[in-house]
Short mmCIF file of C-alpha atoms in Angstrom, two decimals:
data_model
loop_
_atom_site.label_atom_id
_atom_site.label_comp_id
_atom_site.label_asym_id
_atom_site.label_seq_id
_atom_site.Cartn_x
_atom_site.Cartn_y
_atom_site.Cartn_z
CA MET A 166 -7.27 28.42 0.46
CA VAL A 167 -7.74 26.93 -3.04
CA GLY A 168 -4.49 28.34 -4.21
CA ARG A 169 -2.62 26.99 -1.15
CA PHE A 170 -4.22 23.58 -1.74
CA VAL A 171 -3.11 23.55 -5.34
CA ALA A 172 0.42 24.83 -4.38
CA GLY A 173 0.63 22.00 -1.76
CA ILE A 174 -0.09 19.36 -4.45
CA GLY A 175 2.64 20.85 -6.59
CA VAL A 176 5.09 20.86 -3.70
CA GLY A 177 4.28 17.29 -2.90
CA TYR A 178 4.86 16.23 -6.59
CA ALA A 179 8.16 18.13 -6.62
CA MET A 180 9.51 16.79 -3.29
CA MET A 181 8.88 13.25 -4.40
CA ILE A 182 10.00 13.42 -8.15
CA ALA A 183 13.13 15.67 -7.83
CA PRO A 184 15.30 13.38 -5.72
CA VAL A 185 14.16 10.14 -7.39
CA TYR A 186 14.79 11.65 -10.84
CA THR A 187 18.09 12.96 -9.86
CA ALA A 188 19.20 9.62 -8.44
CA ASP A 189 18.07 7.81 -11.63
CA VAL A 190 19.98 10.23 -13.90
CA ALA A 191 23.20 10.72 -11.74
CA PRO A 192 26.21 8.42 -11.97
CA ALA A 193 26.99 6.56 -8.72
CA THR A 194 30.20 8.51 -7.94
CA SER A 195 28.34 11.80 -7.62
CA ARG A 196 24.82 10.67 -6.88
CA GLY A 197 24.83 12.00 -3.40
CA PHE A 198 26.14 15.44 -4.43
CA LEU A 199 23.62 15.84 -7.31
CA SER A 200 20.65 14.35 -5.34
CA SER A 201 21.18 17.00 -2.66
CA PHE A 202 20.59 19.80 -5.13
CA PRO A 203 16.78 19.92 -4.58
CA GLU A 204 17.33 20.49 -0.84
CA ILE A 205 19.94 23.21 -1.53
CA PHE A 206 17.53 25.15 -3.78
CA ILE A 207 14.61 24.65 -1.44
CA ASN A 208 16.66 26.34 1.20
CA ILE A 209 17.89 29.13 -1.10
CA GLY A 210 14.17 29.66 -1.70
CA ILE A 211 13.41 29.66 2.10
CA LEU A 212 16.35 32.24 2.61
CA LEU A 213 15.03 34.39 -0.23
CA GLY A 214 11.56 34.22 1.43
CA TYR A 215 13.03 35.43 4.69
CA VAL A 216 14.92 38.23 3.10
CA SER A 217 11.98 39.40 0.94
CA ASN A 218 9.61 39.13 3.90
CA TYR A 219 11.93 41.44 5.89
CA PHE A 220 11.60 44.08 3.24
CA PHE A 221 7.84 43.49 2.54
CA ALA A 222 7.11 43.82 6.20
CA LYS A 223 8.02 47.43 5.74
CA LEU A 224 5.15 47.93 3.30
CA PRO A 225 1.55 48.73 4.30
CA VAL A 226 -0.09 45.58 5.73
CA HIS A 227 -2.65 45.38 2.81
CA LEU A 228 0.27 45.20 0.35
CA GLY A 229 2.91 43.33 2.31
CA TRP A 230 1.19 39.98 2.66
CA ARG A 231 0.01 40.01 -0.92
CA PHE A 232 3.59 40.48 -2.16
CA MET A 233 4.85 37.79 0.20
CA LEU A 234 2.42 35.23 -1.33
CA GLY A 235 2.55 36.49 -4.98
CA VAL A 236 6.31 36.57 -5.48
CA GLY A 237 6.37 32.75 -5.18
CA ALA A 238 4.86 32.42 -8.60
CA ILE A 239 8.07 33.64 -10.24
CA PRO A 240 10.29 30.57 -9.43
CA SER A 241 7.19 28.38 -10.31
CA VAL A 242 7.09 29.74 -13.85
CA CYS A 243 10.93 29.24 -14.24
CA LEU A 244 10.53 25.63 -13.04
CA ALA A 245 7.73 24.93 -15.54
CA ILE A 246 9.73 26.14 -18.41
CA GLY A 247 12.93 24.33 -17.26
CA VAL A 248 11.07 21.07 -17.06
CA LEU A 249 10.44 21.08 -20.81
CA ALA A 250 14.18 20.59 -21.40
CA MET A 251 14.65 17.56 -19.00
CA PRO A 252 15.17 14.13 -20.53
CA GLU A 253 13.25 11.06 -19.32
CA SER A 254 14.71 8.77 -16.67
CA PRO A 255 16.88 6.15 -18.31
CA ARG A 256 15.42 3.38 -16.03
CA TRP A 257 11.95 4.26 -17.11
CA LEU A 258 12.98 4.26 -20.75
CA VAL A 259 14.50 0.74 -20.34
CA LEU A 260 11.34 -0.57 -18.76
CA GLN A 261 9.42 0.74 -21.81
CA GLY A 262 11.89 -1.09 -24.11
CA ARG A 263 13.45 2.13 -25.47
CA LEU A 264 17.05 1.12 -25.05
CA GLY A 265 18.42 3.67 -27.70
CA ASP A 266 16.81 6.62 -25.88
CA ALA A 267 18.02 5.33 -22.54
CA PHE A 268 21.62 5.10 -23.84
CA LYS A 269 21.48 8.73 -25.15
CA VAL A 270 20.56 9.92 -21.70
CA LEU A 271 23.17 7.79 -19.96
CA ASP A 272 25.82 8.93 -22.39
CA LYS A 273 25.09 12.61 -21.61
CA THR A 274 25.17 11.85 -17.78
CA SER A 275 28.15 9.62 -17.54
CA ASN A 276 31.87 10.43 -17.44
CA THR A 277 32.74 8.12 -20.37
CA LYS A 278 30.93 6.10 -22.93
CA GLU A 279 32.07 2.86 -21.34
CA GLU A 280 30.50 4.02 -18.06
CA ALA A 281 27.31 4.73 -19.99
CA ILE A 282 27.36 1.20 -21.41
CA SER A 283 28.04 -0.34 -18.02
CA ARG A 284 25.14 1.57 -16.52
CA LEU A 285 22.84 0.48 -19.21
CA ASN A 286 23.84 -3.14 -18.84
CA ASP A 287 23.24 -2.89 -15.06
CA ILE A 288 19.71 -1.44 -15.63
CA LYS A 289 18.86 -4.11 -18.16
CA ARG A 290 20.02 -6.82 -15.89
CA ALA A 291 17.86 -5.47 -13.10
CA ALA A 292 14.87 -5.32 -15.41
CA GLY A 293 15.38 -8.91 -16.53
CA ILE A 294 16.63 -7.94 -20.09
CA SER A 295 19.38 -9.91 -21.66
CA GLU A 296 22.49 -8.00 -22.51
CA ASP A 297 22.21 -9.54 -26.00
CA MET A 298 19.11 -7.49 -26.66
CA THR A 299 20.77 -4.25 -28.02
CA ASP A 300 18.18 -2.93 -30.52
CA ASP A 301 17.03 0.68 -30.00
CA VAL A 302 13.46 -0.53 -29.30
CA ILE A 303 12.67 -3.99 -27.92
CA VAL A 304 9.80 -5.85 -26.39
CA VAL A 305 10.51 -6.20 -22.64
CA PRO A 306 10.18 -9.75 -21.50
CA ASN A 307 7.66 -10.47 -18.72
CA ARG A 308 6.73 -6.81 -18.66
CA LYS A 309 4.18 -5.96 -16.04
CA SER A 310 1.68 -3.16 -16.51
CA ALA A 311 2.63 0.11 -14.92
CA GLY A 312 2.26 -0.27 -11.10
CA LYS A 313 0.80 -3.75 -11.25
CA GLY A 314 1.68 -5.69 -7.98
CA VAL A 315 3.98 -2.90 -6.68
CA TRP A 316 1.90 -2.09 -3.53
CA LYS A 317 1.49 -5.78 -2.85
CA ASP A 318 5.39 -6.24 -3.09
CA LEU A 319 5.95 -3.09 -1.08
CA LEU A 320 3.35 -3.39 1.78
CA VAL A 321 1.74 -6.79 1.76
CA ARG A 322 4.31 -9.41 0.99
CA PRO A 323 7.68 -7.61 1.05
CA THR A 324 10.88 -9.52 1.12
CA PRO A 325 13.09 -9.10 4.16
CA ALA A 326 15.29 -6.63 2.19
CA VAL A 327 12.38 -4.54 0.95
CA ARG A 328 10.76 -4.48 4.45
CA HIS A 329 14.10 -3.20 5.80
CA ILE A 330 14.25 -0.62 3.00
CA LEU A 331 10.71 0.56 3.78
CA ILE A 332 11.42 0.79 7.62
CA ALA A 333 14.69 2.79 6.91
CA CYS A 334 12.89 5.20 4.53
CA LEU A 335 9.84 5.90 6.81
CA GLY A 336 12.11 6.07 9.84
CA ILE A 337 14.52 8.62 8.43
CA HIS A 338 11.68 10.78 7.07
CA PHE A 339 9.84 10.63 10.43
CA ALA A 340 13.02 11.54 12.27
CA GLN A 341 13.83 14.47 9.97
CA GLN A 342 10.58 16.28 10.80
CA ALA A 343 9.72 14.94 14.30
CA SER A 344 13.01 16.35 15.65
CA GLY A 345 11.57 19.85 15.28
CA ILE A 346 13.19 21.49 12.24
CA ASP A 347 9.89 23.07 11.06
CA ALA A 348 9.21 24.39 14.53
CA VAL A 349 12.46 26.38 14.25
CA VAL A 350 11.97 27.38 10.53
CA LEU A 351 8.30 28.41 10.94
CA TYR A 352 8.43 29.99 14.38
CA SER A 353 11.98 31.48 14.58
CA PRO A 354 10.64 34.95 15.48
CA THR A 355 8.42 33.52 18.25
CA ILE A 356 11.51 31.55 19.62
CA PHE A 357 13.78 34.57 19.49
CA GLN A 358 11.01 36.55 21.23
CA LYS A 359 10.71 33.99 24.05
CA ALA A 360 14.55 34.05 24.24
CA GLY A 361 14.57 37.61 24.98
CA LEU A 362 14.90 39.54 21.66
CA LYS A 363 12.17 42.18 22.04
CA SER A 364 12.59 44.22 18.87
CA LYS A 365 10.63 42.87 15.93
CA ASN A 366 13.44 44.02 13.67
CA ASP A 367 15.98 41.97 15.62
CA GLN A 368 13.74 38.90 15.57
CA LEU A 369 13.39 39.09 11.74
CA LEU A 370 17.21 39.70 11.30
CA ALA A 371 17.90 36.67 13.46
CA THR A 372 15.43 34.68 11.36
CA VAL A 373 17.32 35.72 8.26
CA ALA A 374 20.50 34.45 9.98
CA VAL A 375 18.80 31.15 10.50
CA GLY A 376 18.08 30.96 6.80
CA VAL A 377 21.69 31.84 5.90
CA VAL A 378 23.13 29.26 8.25
CA LYS A 379 20.72 26.59 7.01
CA THR A 380 21.62 27.26 3.30
CA LEU A 381 25.40 27.46 3.97
CA PHE A 382 25.51 24.23 5.82
CA ILE A 383 23.47 22.35 3.38
CA VAL A 384 26.03 23.28 0.66
CA VAL A 385 28.70 21.83 3.04
CA GLY A 386 26.80 18.59 3.49
CA THR A 387 26.11 18.35 -0.26
CA CYS A 388 29.88 18.75 -1.00
CA VAL A 389 30.99 16.02 1.49
CA VAL A 390 28.18 13.30 1.24
CA ASP A 391 30.00 11.41 -1.49
CA ARG A 392 33.34 11.63 0.48
CA PHE A 393 32.23 10.71 4.00
CA GLY A 394 29.10 8.79 3.19
CA ARG A 395 25.44 8.93 4.11
CA ARG A 396 25.62 7.00 7.41
CA ALA A 397 28.41 9.11 8.90
CA LEU A 398 26.69 12.40 8.05
CA LEU A 399 23.36 11.28 9.44
CA LEU A 400 24.84 10.13 12.69
CA THR A 401 26.97 13.29 13.10
CA SER A 402 23.95 15.43 12.18
CA MET A 403 21.54 13.84 14.55
CA GLY A 404 24.04 13.89 17.41
CA GLY A 405 24.63 17.57 16.84
CA MET A 406 20.90 18.16 16.81
CA PHE A 407 20.42 16.30 20.10
CA LEU A 408 23.10 18.44 21.85
CA SER A 409 21.74 21.67 20.41
CA LEU A 410 18.11 20.90 21.25
CA THR A 411 19.08 19.98 24.83
CA ALA A 412 21.00 23.25 25.28
CA LEU A 413 18.19 25.22 23.64
CA GLY A 414 15.52 23.59 25.75
CA THR A 415 17.52 24.15 29.00
CA SER A 416 18.38 27.79 28.18
CA LEU A 417 14.70 28.66 27.32
CA THR A 418 13.47 26.98 30.46
CA VAL A 419 15.87 29.00 32.51
CA ILE A 420 14.70 32.22 30.77
CA ASP A 421 11.00 31.17 31.30
CA ARG A 422 11.59 30.50 35.06
CA ASN A 423 13.29 33.95 35.62
CA PRO A 424 10.73 36.46 34.42
CA GLY A 425 11.76 40.08 34.71
CA HIS A 426 15.45 39.12 34.63
CA THR A 427 17.74 39.64 31.62
CA LEU A 428 20.00 36.68 31.58
CA LYS A 429 22.36 37.53 28.77
CA TRP A 430 24.14 34.17 28.87
CA ALA A 431 20.83 32.23 28.44
CA ILE A 432 19.67 34.62 25.66
CA GLY A 433 23.07 34.22 23.90
CA LEU A 434 22.89 30.47 24.33
CA SER A 435 19.39 30.26 22.98
CA VAL A 436 20.25 32.19 19.77
CA THR A 437 23.52 30.21 19.39
CA THR A 438 21.95 26.78 19.77
CA VAL A 439 19.23 27.64 17.29
CA MET A 440 21.92 28.34 14.70
CA THR A 441 23.94 25.14 15.70
CA PHE A 442 20.74 23.08 15.56
CA VAL A 443 19.96 24.39 12.02
CA ALA A 444 23.69 23.79 10.96
CA ALA A 445 23.68 20.24 12.38
CA PHE A 446 20.38 19.48 10.56
CA SER A 447 21.57 20.95 7.31
CA ILE A 448 24.87 19.06 7.13
CA GLY A 449 23.16 15.64 7.27
CA ALA A 450 19.47 15.08 8.13
CA GLY A 451 18.37 17.75 5.78
CA PRO A 452 20.00 16.76 2.48
CA VAL A 453 20.85 13.11 3.19
CA THR A 454 17.32 12.10 3.92
CA TRP A 455 16.34 12.71 0.35
CA VAL A 456 19.50 11.26 -1.10
CA TYR A 457 19.13 8.07 0.90
CA CYS A 458 15.49 7.40 0.34
CA SER A 459 15.68 8.11 -3.45
CA GLU A 460 18.38 5.45 -3.96
CA ILE A 461 17.62 2.54 -1.65
CA PHE A 462 14.45 1.14 -3.28
CA PRO A 463 14.52 -1.44 -6.14
CA VAL A 464 13.84 0.30 -9.43
CA ARG A 465 10.32 -1.16 -9.74
CA LEU A 466 9.28 0.00 -6.20
CA ARG A 467 11.27 3.35 -6.30
CA ALA A 468 8.61 5.84 -7.09
CA GLN A 469 5.94 4.23 -4.77
CA GLY A 470 8.30 3.71 -1.97
CA ALA A 471 9.77 7.20 -2.10
CA SER A 472 6.23 8.71 -2.25
CA LEU A 473 5.42 6.94 1.04
CA GLY A 474 8.44 8.59 2.59
CA VAL A 475 7.50 11.94 1.32
CA MET A 476 3.86 11.48 2.46
CA LEU A 477 4.98 10.75 6.05
CA ASN A 478 7.49 13.64 5.89
CA ARG A 479 4.82 16.16 4.82
CA LEU A 480 2.39 14.65 7.41
CA MET A 481 4.91 15.08 10.25
CA SER A 482 5.73 18.59 9.01
CA GLY A 483 2.04 19.62 9.11
CA ILE A 484 1.61 17.99 12.53
CA ILE A 485 4.68 19.89 14.03
CA GLY A 486 3.67 23.16 12.37
CA MET A 487 0.12 23.00 13.67
CA THR A 488 0.72 21.78 17.10
CA PHE A 489 4.06 23.62 18.16
CA LEU A 490 2.33 26.63 19.65
CA SER A 491 -0.02 24.44 21.65
CA LEU A 492 2.80 22.15 22.62
CA SER A 493 4.92 25.11 23.80
CA LYS A 494 2.07 26.29 25.93
CA GLY A 495 1.45 22.91 27.47
CA LEU A 496 5.00 21.96 28.04
CA THR A 497 6.50 25.38 27.94
CA ILE A 498 8.72 26.27 24.85
CA GLY A 499 11.78 24.89 26.65
CA GLY A 500 9.99 21.61 27.38
CA ALA A 501 8.94 21.34 23.67
CA PHE A 502 12.53 21.55 22.66
CA LEU A 503 13.60 19.01 25.23
CA LEU A 504 10.91 16.63 23.79
CA PHE A 505 12.43 17.18 20.31
CA ALA A 506 15.79 16.42 21.82
CA GLY A 507 14.36 13.05 23.02
CA VAL A 508 13.27 12.28 19.47
CA ALA A 509 16.71 13.11 18.11
CA ALA A 510 18.37 10.68 20.52
CA ALA A 511 15.96 7.91 19.51
CA ALA A 512 16.62 8.74 15.89
CA TRP A 513 20.40 8.49 16.44
CA VAL A 514 19.97 4.93 17.77
CA PHE A 515 17.60 4.01 14.91
CA PHE A 516 20.18 5.39 12.28
CA PHE A 517 23.01 3.43 13.92
CA THR A 518 21.01 0.18 14.05
CA PHE A 519 19.01 0.24 10.84
CA LEU A 520 20.92 2.24 8.13
CA PRO A 521 23.77 0.67 6.14
CA GLU A 522 26.08 2.75 4.09
CA THR A 523 25.06 3.27 0.37
CA ARG A 524 27.84 5.57 -0.86
CA GLY A 525 29.09 4.57 -4.34
CA ILE A 526 26.72 1.53 -4.72
CA PRO A 527 24.99 1.28 -8.09
CA LEU A 528 21.33 1.54 -7.74
CA GLU A 529 20.79 -1.98 -9.15
CA GLU A 530 22.92 -3.51 -6.32
CA MET A 531 21.25 -1.47 -3.47
CA GLU A 532 18.75 -4.21 -2.39
CA SER A 533 21.54 -6.54 -1.50
CA LEU A 534 22.67 -4.16 1.29
CA PHE A 535 19.46 -4.53 3.26
CA GLY A 536 17.80 -7.36 5.17
CA SER A 537 20.43 -7.58 8.02
CA TYR A 538 21.01 -5.12 10.99
CA THR A 539 24.22 -6.57 12.25
CA ALA A 540 27.43 -4.48 12.71
CA ASN A 541 29.29 -7.01 10.50
CA LYS A 542 26.80 -6.35 7.69
CA LYS A 543 27.32 -2.56 7.92
CA LYS A 544 31.12 -3.09 7.96
CA ASN A 545 30.88 -5.20 4.68
CA VAL A 546 28.52 -2.68 3.17
CA THR A 547 30.87 0.24 3.93
CA GLU A 548 33.84 -1.73 2.47
CA GLU A 549 31.97 -2.63 -0.61
CA GLY A 550 30.91 0.97 -1.24
CA GLN A 551 34.53 2.07 -0.80
CA GLU A 552 35.61 -0.46 -3.48
CA VAL A 553 33.01 0.76 -5.93
CA VAL A 554 34.11 4.40 -5.45
CA GLU A 555 37.68 3.43 -5.99
CA LYS A 556 36.80 1.48 -9.22
CA HIS A 557 35.13 4.64 -10.64
#
């Protein structure tokens, strides 16, 4: 239990820091693609866990579960070593007055030196530093101590734009988990058993297929997020999830109400819609949630704002994971997925209403996109994002 507690703290740190750090370092033209990488590798890890568990399950019980838990130490050690080679965030360096170090990082992560200079000037402007201040180390004017007043500006007296950003971040994280993805990932064998797959081997193989589909479609989503934009992928993803969950809940309900009958069409539909649900999630709601929430907060509020989103995400993940079996007994397993379908439908409306497009917008200009929920505002935001992409 102590080990799982410590591992949970580490996972929480990584899930908050990785997308924020990547968004800080990446240029605007490829920020969505690069910020999706943590989600890709999380799912590669899940897939490797499925595959290794399939083989470890063939070992004696007293050895199998120990290998299943212990093998996770290998990527943790690799990550710890890799972190030593990572540069500091350029925005953090600017806030500390270390302009020379910030430019070195930006120069390595920009397409041209001119782009690096432009990005540095944007960061300086957002931090209230004059462009005339060009020394390698400066004293930052009106510098606040680390974190001073941040929670007040974020939660107590937010501007309309910051309030909109916070609602968007919390809403997208809530929707990602409350729509049932962890129920599918954690309880795939149980779902397939309820659907009519009796063999344990078949259940594990179908679970591995879930991991393969999830990983492949996250790669697809990552490759197109900077082409089609965050908003389009989120709406497409949540719409697909709603349709898949509705079909899955219906097919499982039919199977549940016909005990003793082998309904091949319902079994096939159940297995297929699990795959389509995972695919729809992975092309948008999976990676784009982390991309979107890591880029929308003002630089001074970004770490704390993103951490609130991650906290809600993990809280909902825990609630879904701990209550799914009880929920499936109380509502039937089909009813549970129909409930998730209702959440997905509400999430689609929320995304359409609250989330402007952020593709190609520099992080320092992101706050100006929020504070209005009108269709005209979203149209202007989309056109502005397209102009920024074309300039680069």
